[in-house]
Coordinates of C-alpha atoms in Angstrom, one line a residue:
M492 CA 76.8 -167.7 -54.4
C493 CA 76.4 -168.2 -58.3
F494 CA 74.5 -165.3 -58.6
A495 CA 77.8 -163.5 -56.4
L496 CA 80.0 -164.7 -59.0
S497 CA 78.6 -163.9 -61.8
E498 CA 77.7 -160.5 -60.6
S499 CA 82.0 -161.0 -60.2
A500 CA 83.1 -162.0 -63.9
R501 CA 81.1 -159.9 -65.5
F502 CA 82.6 -157.1 -63.0
G503 CA 85.7 -158.5 -64.5
K504 CA 85.0 -157.8 -68.3
G505 CA 83.5 -155.1 -68.1
F506 CA 87.2 -153.4 -65.7
L507 CA 89.2 -155.6 -68.6
L508 CA 87.0 -153.9 -71.6
L509 CA 87.6 -150.7 -70.0
C510 CA 91.2 -151.0 -69.6
K511 CA 91.9 -151.7 -73.5
I512 CA 89.5 -148.9 -74.7
S513 CA 91.6 -146.7 -72.0
H514 CA 94.7 -148.3 -74.1
F515 CA 93.7 -147.6 -76.9
Y516 CA 92.2 -143.6 -76.9
N517 CA 96.1 -143.4 -74.9
Q518 CA 97.5 -145.0 -77.8
L519 CA 95.6 -142.8 -80.2
W520 CA 95.8 -139.7 -78.4
S521 CA 99.7 -140.3 -78.3
R522 CA 100.3 -141.0 -81.8
Y523 CA 98.4 -137.6 -82.3
F524 CA 100.0 -136.1 -80.3
V525 CA 103.4 -136.6 -82.4
L526 CA 101.4 -136.0 -85.4
I527 CA 101.3 -132.3 -84.0
N528 CA 104.1 -132.0 -82.0
M529 CA 106.8 -134.0 -84.2
K530 CA 110.9 -133.7 -83.1
I531 CA 112.0 -133.8 -87.1
L532 CA 116.4 -134.5 -87.7
I533 CA 117.1 -133.3 -91.0
T534 CA 120.8 -134.7 -92.1
G535 CA 121.7 -132.2 -95.0
A536 CA 119.5 -129.1 -93.7
T537 CA 121.6 -126.6 -95.4
G538 CA 121.0 -128.1 -98.5
L539 CA 118.5 -128.0 -101.8
V540 CA 116.6 -130.2 -100.3
G541 CA 117.2 -130.4 -96.7
S542 CA 116.2 -126.7 -96.3
A543 CA 113.2 -126.6 -98.4
T544 CA 112.1 -129.7 -96.1
A545 CA 113.4 -128.0 -92.8
K546 CA 111.0 -125.0 -94.1
K547 CA 108.3 -126.9 -94.6
F548 CA 108.1 -128.5 -91.2
L549 CA 108.7 -125.4 -89.5
S550 CA 105.2 -124.2 -91.7
E551 CA 103.7 -126.9 -90.2
N552 CA 104.6 -125.9 -86.5
H553 CA 107.0 -129.0 -85.9
E554 CA 110.0 -128.8 -84.1
V555 CA 113.2 -128.9 -86.6
F556 CA 116.7 -130.2 -85.3
A557 CA 119.2 -129.3 -88.2
L558 CA 122.8 -131.9 -87.9
A559 CA 125.2 -129.7 -89.5
R560 CA 129.2 -128.9 -89.0
P561 CA 130.7 -125.5 -87.5
D562 CA 131.5 -124.3 -91.2
S563 CA 128.0 -125.7 -93.3
D564 CA 127.2 -123.0 -95.1
R565 CA 123.3 -121.5 -93.6
S566 CA 122.2 -119.0 -96.0
L567 CA 119.1 -121.5 -97.9
L568 CA 118.1 -120.8 -94.1
A569 CA 118.4 -117.3 -93.2
D570 CA 114.8 -116.3 -93.2
V571 CA 114.3 -119.5 -90.8
E572 CA 117.7 -120.1 -88.8
T573 CA 116.8 -119.0 -85.8
K574 CA 113.8 -121.6 -85.3
I575 CA 115.9 -124.6 -86.4
H576 CA 117.3 -126.3 -83.4
W577 CA 121.4 -126.5 -84.4
V578 CA 123.2 -129.9 -83.8
E579 CA 126.6 -130.0 -84.1
G580 CA 127.9 -133.1 -86.4
D581 CA 128.8 -135.2 -88.6
I582 CA 126.4 -138.7 -90.0
L583 CA 130.6 -139.8 -90.4
D584 CA 131.0 -138.9 -86.8
I585 CA 128.5 -142.1 -84.9
S586 CA 128.9 -140.3 -81.5
S587 CA 127.3 -137.0 -82.6
L588 CA 125.3 -138.6 -84.9
E589 CA 123.3 -140.9 -81.7
K590 CA 123.5 -137.9 -80.0
A591 CA 121.9 -136.0 -82.3
L592 CA 118.8 -138.7 -82.9
E593 CA 118.3 -139.4 -79.2
G594 CA 114.9 -138.4 -78.9
M595 CA 113.9 -137.5 -82.0
D596 CA 110.4 -138.5 -83.9
M597 CA 111.8 -139.0 -87.5
V598 CA 114.7 -138.1 -89.4
V599 CA 114.7 -136.9 -92.8
H600 CA 118.4 -138.3 -94.2
T601 CA 118.9 -135.7 -96.7
A602 CA 122.6 -135.7 -96.7
A603 CA 124.6 -136.6 -99.4
V604 CA 128.0 -136.5 -102.4
V605 CA 126.2 -134.8 -105.8
S606 CA 129.3 -135.2 -108.3
F607 CA 129.8 -136.8 -111.4
I608 CA 133.1 -136.7 -111.2
P609 CA 135.0 -140.3 -111.0
K610 CA 138.3 -139.3 -108.3
E611 CA 135.5 -138.1 -106.0
R612 CA 134.3 -141.3 -105.5
K613 CA 135.8 -142.0 -102.3
A614 CA 134.2 -138.9 -100.7
M615 CA 130.9 -140.3 -102.0
Y616 CA 131.4 -143.5 -101.0
K617 CA 132.0 -142.2 -97.1
V618 CA 129.2 -140.2 -97.2
N619 CA 126.7 -142.1 -99.4
V620 CA 126.8 -145.4 -98.1
E621 CA 128.8 -145.0 -94.8
G622 CA 127.1 -142.3 -93.6
T623 CA 124.1 -143.4 -94.9
A624 CA 124.2 -146.9 -92.9
N625 CA 125.1 -145.1 -89.8
V626 CA 122.1 -143.3 -89.6
V627 CA 120.7 -146.4 -90.6
N628 CA 122.1 -147.8 -88.0
V629 CA 121.3 -145.0 -85.1
C630 CA 117.6 -145.0 -86.4
L631 CA 116.9 -148.9 -84.7
K632 CA 119.2 -148.1 -81.8
Y633 CA 117.0 -145.5 -80.7
S634 CA 113.8 -147.0 -82.4
I635 CA 113.3 -143.7 -84.5
D636 CA 109.3 -143.6 -85.6
K637 CA 110.1 -143.5 -89.1
L638 CA 112.4 -142.2 -91.7
C639 CA 112.8 -141.1 -95.1
H640 CA 115.8 -141.2 -97.4
V641 CA 116.1 -138.8 -100.1
S642 CA 118.0 -141.3 -103.0
S643 CA 118.4 -140.2 -106.5
I644 CA 116.9 -140.7 -109.8
A645 CA 120.3 -142.5 -110.4
A646 CA 119.5 -144.9 -107.9
I647 CA 117.7 -146.9 -110.5
G648 CA 120.2 -147.4 -112.6
R649 CA 120.2 -147.0 -116.3
P650 CA 117.6 -148.8 -119.2
D651 CA 119.4 -152.0 -120.8
A652 CA 120.2 -151.0 -124.3
R653 CA 119.5 -154.1 -125.4
K654 CA 115.7 -154.1 -124.7
A655 CA 115.4 -150.2 -126.4
V656 CA 112.9 -150.6 -129.0
P657 CA 114.2 -148.0 -132.2
G658 CA 111.7 -145.1 -132.4
K659 CA 110.0 -145.6 -129.2
D660 CA 110.4 -143.3 -125.8
V661 CA 111.9 -145.3 -122.7
V662 CA 109.9 -145.3 -119.4
L663 CA 110.7 -146.4 -116.2
D664 CA 109.0 -146.8 -112.4
E665 CA 109.5 -148.3 -109.2
S666 CA 110.0 -151.6 -110.5
H667 CA 113.2 -151.1 -112.9
R668 CA 116.0 -153.2 -111.1
W669 CA 119.7 -152.0 -110.9
E670 CA 122.2 -153.7 -112.8
D671 CA 126.0 -153.1 -112.7
S672 CA 126.8 -151.6 -115.7
P673 CA 129.9 -149.1 -116.5
E674 CA 127.3 -146.9 -118.1
N675 CA 126.5 -146.3 -114.3
S676 CA 128.2 -143.5 -112.8
E677 CA 129.9 -143.8 -109.6
Y678 CA 126.9 -141.1 -108.0
A679 CA 124.5 -143.5 -108.8
K680 CA 126.8 -146.5 -107.5
T681 CA 126.7 -144.8 -104.2
K682 CA 123.5 -143.7 -104.0
H683 CA 122.4 -147.2 -104.9
L684 CA 124.5 -148.8 -101.9
G685 CA 123.4 -146.2 -99.8
E686 CA 119.4 -147.5 -100.8
L687 CA 120.6 -151.1 -100.2
E688 CA 121.7 -150.0 -96.3
V689 CA 117.6 -148.4 -95.9
W690 CA 116.7 -151.7 -96.8
R691 CA 118.6 -153.2 -95.0
G692 CA 116.9 -151.3 -92.3
I693 CA 113.5 -152.5 -92.9
A694 CA 114.5 -155.5 -93.1
E695 CA 115.6 -155.1 -89.2
G696 CA 112.6 -153.5 -88.4
L697 CA 113.1 -149.6 -89.4
N698 CA 109.6 -147.7 -90.1
A699 CA 110.6 -146.0 -93.7
V700 CA 110.5 -144.9 -97.3
I701 CA 112.9 -144.2 -99.9
V702 CA 112.3 -141.1 -102.2
N703 CA 114.4 -140.9 -106.3
P704 CA 113.8 -137.3 -107.1
T705 CA 114.9 -136.7 -110.4
L706 CA 116.6 -132.8 -111.7
I707 CA 115.1 -130.8 -108.6
L708 CA 114.9 -127.4 -109.5
G709 CA 114.2 -125.1 -106.6
E710 CA 115.6 -121.8 -105.2
G711 CA 119.6 -122.2 -104.1
D712 CA 122.8 -119.7 -104.6
W713 CA 124.0 -119.2 -108.6
G714 CA 126.8 -121.9 -109.3
K715 CA 124.9 -124.5 -106.8
S716 CA 123.0 -127.6 -106.9
S717 CA 120.7 -127.0 -110.1
T718 CA 120.6 -123.5 -110.2
Q719 CA 124.0 -123.9 -112.5
I720 CA 121.5 -123.9 -115.2
F721 CA 119.9 -121.3 -114.6
G722 CA 123.6 -119.6 -114.2
Y723 CA 124.4 -121.3 -117.8
I724 CA 121.4 -119.8 -119.5
F725 CA 122.2 -116.2 -117.9
K726 CA 124.9 -116.1 -118.8
E727 CA 123.8 -116.0 -122.5
K728 CA 125.3 -119.2 -123.6
P729 CA 124.7 -120.6 -127.3
F730 CA 124.5 -124.6 -126.9
Y731 CA 121.5 -126.6 -126.1
T732 CA 122.1 -130.7 -125.9
E733 CA 119.5 -132.7 -127.3
G734 CA 118.5 -134.7 -124.5
I735 CA 115.7 -135.0 -122.0
A736 CA 115.2 -133.0 -119.0
N737 CA 113.2 -134.8 -116.1
Y738 CA 112.7 -132.2 -112.7
V739 CA 111.2 -132.2 -110.1
D740 CA 110.4 -128.7 -107.9
V741 CA 111.8 -129.1 -104.9
R742 CA 109.2 -127.9 -102.7
D743 CA 107.4 -130.7 -104.1
V744 CA 109.6 -132.8 -102.7
A745 CA 109.5 -131.5 -99.5
D746 CA 106.2 -131.6 -99.6
V747 CA 105.3 -135.5 -100.3
I748 CA 108.4 -136.4 -98.1
F749 CA 106.3 -133.8 -95.0
Q750 CA 102.6 -136.5 -96.2
L751 CA 105.1 -139.6 -96.8
L752 CA 106.3 -139.5 -92.9
L753 CA 103.2 -138.4 -91.3
S754 CA 101.6 -141.6 -93.2
D755 CA 101.5 -145.4 -92.5
I756 CA 102.7 -145.8 -95.6
S757 CA 106.3 -148.2 -94.8
G758 CA 109.0 -150.1 -96.7
E759 CA 107.5 -148.3 -100.0
R760 CA 110.3 -146.8 -102.9
F761 CA 109.1 -143.8 -105.2
L762 CA 110.3 -141.7 -107.8
L763 CA 109.2 -138.3 -107.9
N764 CA 108.8 -136.6 -111.6
A765 CA 106.6 -134.1 -112.0
G766 CA 107.2 -134.4 -115.5
S767 CA 110.0 -134.2 -118.9
I768 CA 111.1 -131.8 -120.9
S769 CA 113.7 -131.7 -124.1
Y770 CA 116.6 -130.3 -123.1
Q771 CA 116.3 -126.9 -125.6
N772 CA 112.4 -126.4 -124.8
L773 CA 114.3 -126.1 -120.8
F774 CA 116.3 -123.6 -121.8
N775 CA 114.2 -121.6 -123.5
T776 CA 111.7 -121.9 -120.7
I777 CA 114.1 -120.3 -118.5
A778 CA 115.6 -117.9 -121.0
D779 CA 112.4 -116.6 -121.3
A780 CA 111.8 -116.3 -117.7
M781 CA 115.4 -114.5 -117.3
H782 CA 114.1 -112.3 -120.3
K783 CA 117.5 -113.5 -121.3
K784 CA 118.6 -114.5 -125.3
R785 CA 117.8 -118.4 -126.2
P786 CA 120.5 -121.4 -126.7
S787 CA 120.2 -121.7 -130.5
F788 CA 123.2 -123.8 -131.6
K789 CA 122.5 -127.8 -130.2
V790 CA 125.4 -130.0 -129.1
G791 CA 125.2 -133.4 -130.7
A792 CA 127.4 -136.6 -129.1
G793 CA 130.2 -136.2 -131.3
L794 CA 130.7 -132.3 -130.4
A795 CA 130.1 -133.6 -126.7
G796 CA 132.4 -135.7 -126.8
I797 CA 135.7 -133.5 -128.2
I798 CA 134.4 -130.9 -125.0
W799 CA 134.2 -133.1 -122.0
R800 CA 138.0 -134.7 -123.9
F801 CA 138.7 -131.0 -123.9
E802 CA 137.5 -130.4 -120.2
A803 CA 139.5 -133.6 -118.9
V804 CA 142.8 -132.1 -120.0
R805 CA 142.0 -128.5 -119.3
T806 CA 141.7 -129.3 -115.6
W807 CA 144.2 -131.9 -115.5
L808 CA 146.6 -129.0 -115.8
L809 CA 145.1 -126.3 -113.6
G810 CA 144.1 -128.3 -110.7
T811 CA 140.4 -127.7 -111.4
K812 CA 137.1 -129.0 -111.1
P813 CA 135.9 -129.7 -114.8
L814 CA 132.4 -128.1 -116.7
I815 CA 131.2 -131.1 -118.0
T816 CA 132.6 -134.8 -117.8
K817 CA 132.0 -138.3 -119.4
E818 CA 129.0 -138.9 -117.3
T819 CA 127.3 -136.1 -117.3
A820 CA 127.7 -135.8 -121.2
K821 CA 126.0 -138.6 -121.1
S822 CA 123.7 -137.7 -119.1
A823 CA 122.7 -135.1 -121.3
A824 CA 122.1 -136.7 -124.3
R825 CA 119.7 -139.8 -122.8
K826 CA 116.2 -140.2 -123.6
V827 CA 114.7 -141.7 -120.7
T828 CA 111.5 -140.9 -119.0
Y829 CA 110.2 -142.0 -115.8
D830 CA 106.7 -142.4 -114.3
N831 CA 105.0 -140.7 -111.7
A832 CA 101.8 -142.5 -111.7
K833 CA 102.9 -144.3 -107.5
I834 CA 103.5 -141.6 -105.9
R835 CA 100.3 -139.4 -107.8
K836 CA 98.2 -142.8 -106.5
A837 CA 99.3 -142.9 -102.7
L838 CA 98.7 -139.0 -101.8
G839 CA 96.8 -138.3 -104.6
F840 CA 99.8 -135.5 -105.4
Q841 CA 99.6 -133.5 -108.3
F842 CA 103.4 -131.8 -109.2
Q843 CA 103.7 -128.3 -110.3
P844 CA 104.0 -127.4 -113.9
I845 CA 107.5 -126.2 -114.7
E846 CA 106.7 -123.1 -115.8
R847 CA 105.4 -122.5 -112.1
T848 CA 108.6 -123.6 -110.6
V849 CA 111.0 -121.7 -113.4
A850 CA 109.1 -118.2 -113.3
R851 CA 109.4 -118.4 -109.6
V852 CA 112.7 -119.9 -109.2
S853 CA 114.0 -116.9 -111.8
E854 CA 112.6 -114.5 -109.8
S855 CA 114.0 -115.4 -106.5
L856 CA 117.9 -115.9 -108.7
L857 CA 117.4 -112.6 -110.1
G858 CA 116.8 -111.0 -106.8
K859 CA 120.0 -112.0 -105.6
I860 CA 122.2 -110.2 -107.7

């Protein structure tokens, strides 16, 4: 009798162990299957970062779904447009957002309004804050495996001028805390508030990461995003500012997003900055790549102040958008750099050199003429 009970107990323990092993391998296989067959929804997929991210995931054989309005310009995705599942909707329309996210494995949120015109604050707040809150809420509702929120370097705020050391460069990293300041642009404020919505989601159980790119250089359309800089140099404008540009290749941004989503990293924020370069050297590098004349006249703070005030009056009279604003003038004169050690350590990531990025983007833009 005791022998029978002993055998029965051993069988029960063995069966339980087999069940646990089976459950473990089922979970492991399920995880592996998801990683090699992910369904990715990208908001803002028709933009510079969104389009590069879509192409990255497609190149790794994942299913890409793009949330887009009917009138969205899909030109940056022309070569892969038929490979993408297009979902009509808007992040401000919760019903369409829910329809788009249901059944997705992961989400990349790149949709945003980027503007340094103060009167466009309302539009920026609607999309960058309320839209992000909607994305977070729907991700929580459908238990999305992971969200990557594409924020901006502007969202970390400005350095405290009172702590600046004369003659020493200001270097900021992920530990820098946001402080309300008149130096923060309206765009920066909305991106900061958008990030707070993601942190709120993380506190509520959302698996998410945040990336903060600096100036993103990539193959876009003339006159849009950072390609305006290339257009400026192509027209052989003679002026350059005295500040520092922090830059990152759009393909590097897409690669980081891809790697972070496939990693176990969660609840973290990463600054994406390949390096820093003076605006004069950046302009010269672009001019050389495009075989154009280098800018030779430095615009100091005084002249920049005159120009943005002139632009403000001109645009008020003509009803057009200014070429330069008070905020962009200040930004172009700042000498702040950003430390990329955290993302390099987390992923072992190496950023592309500025010369390679500029050469590729210049070739792409010149090919569109």
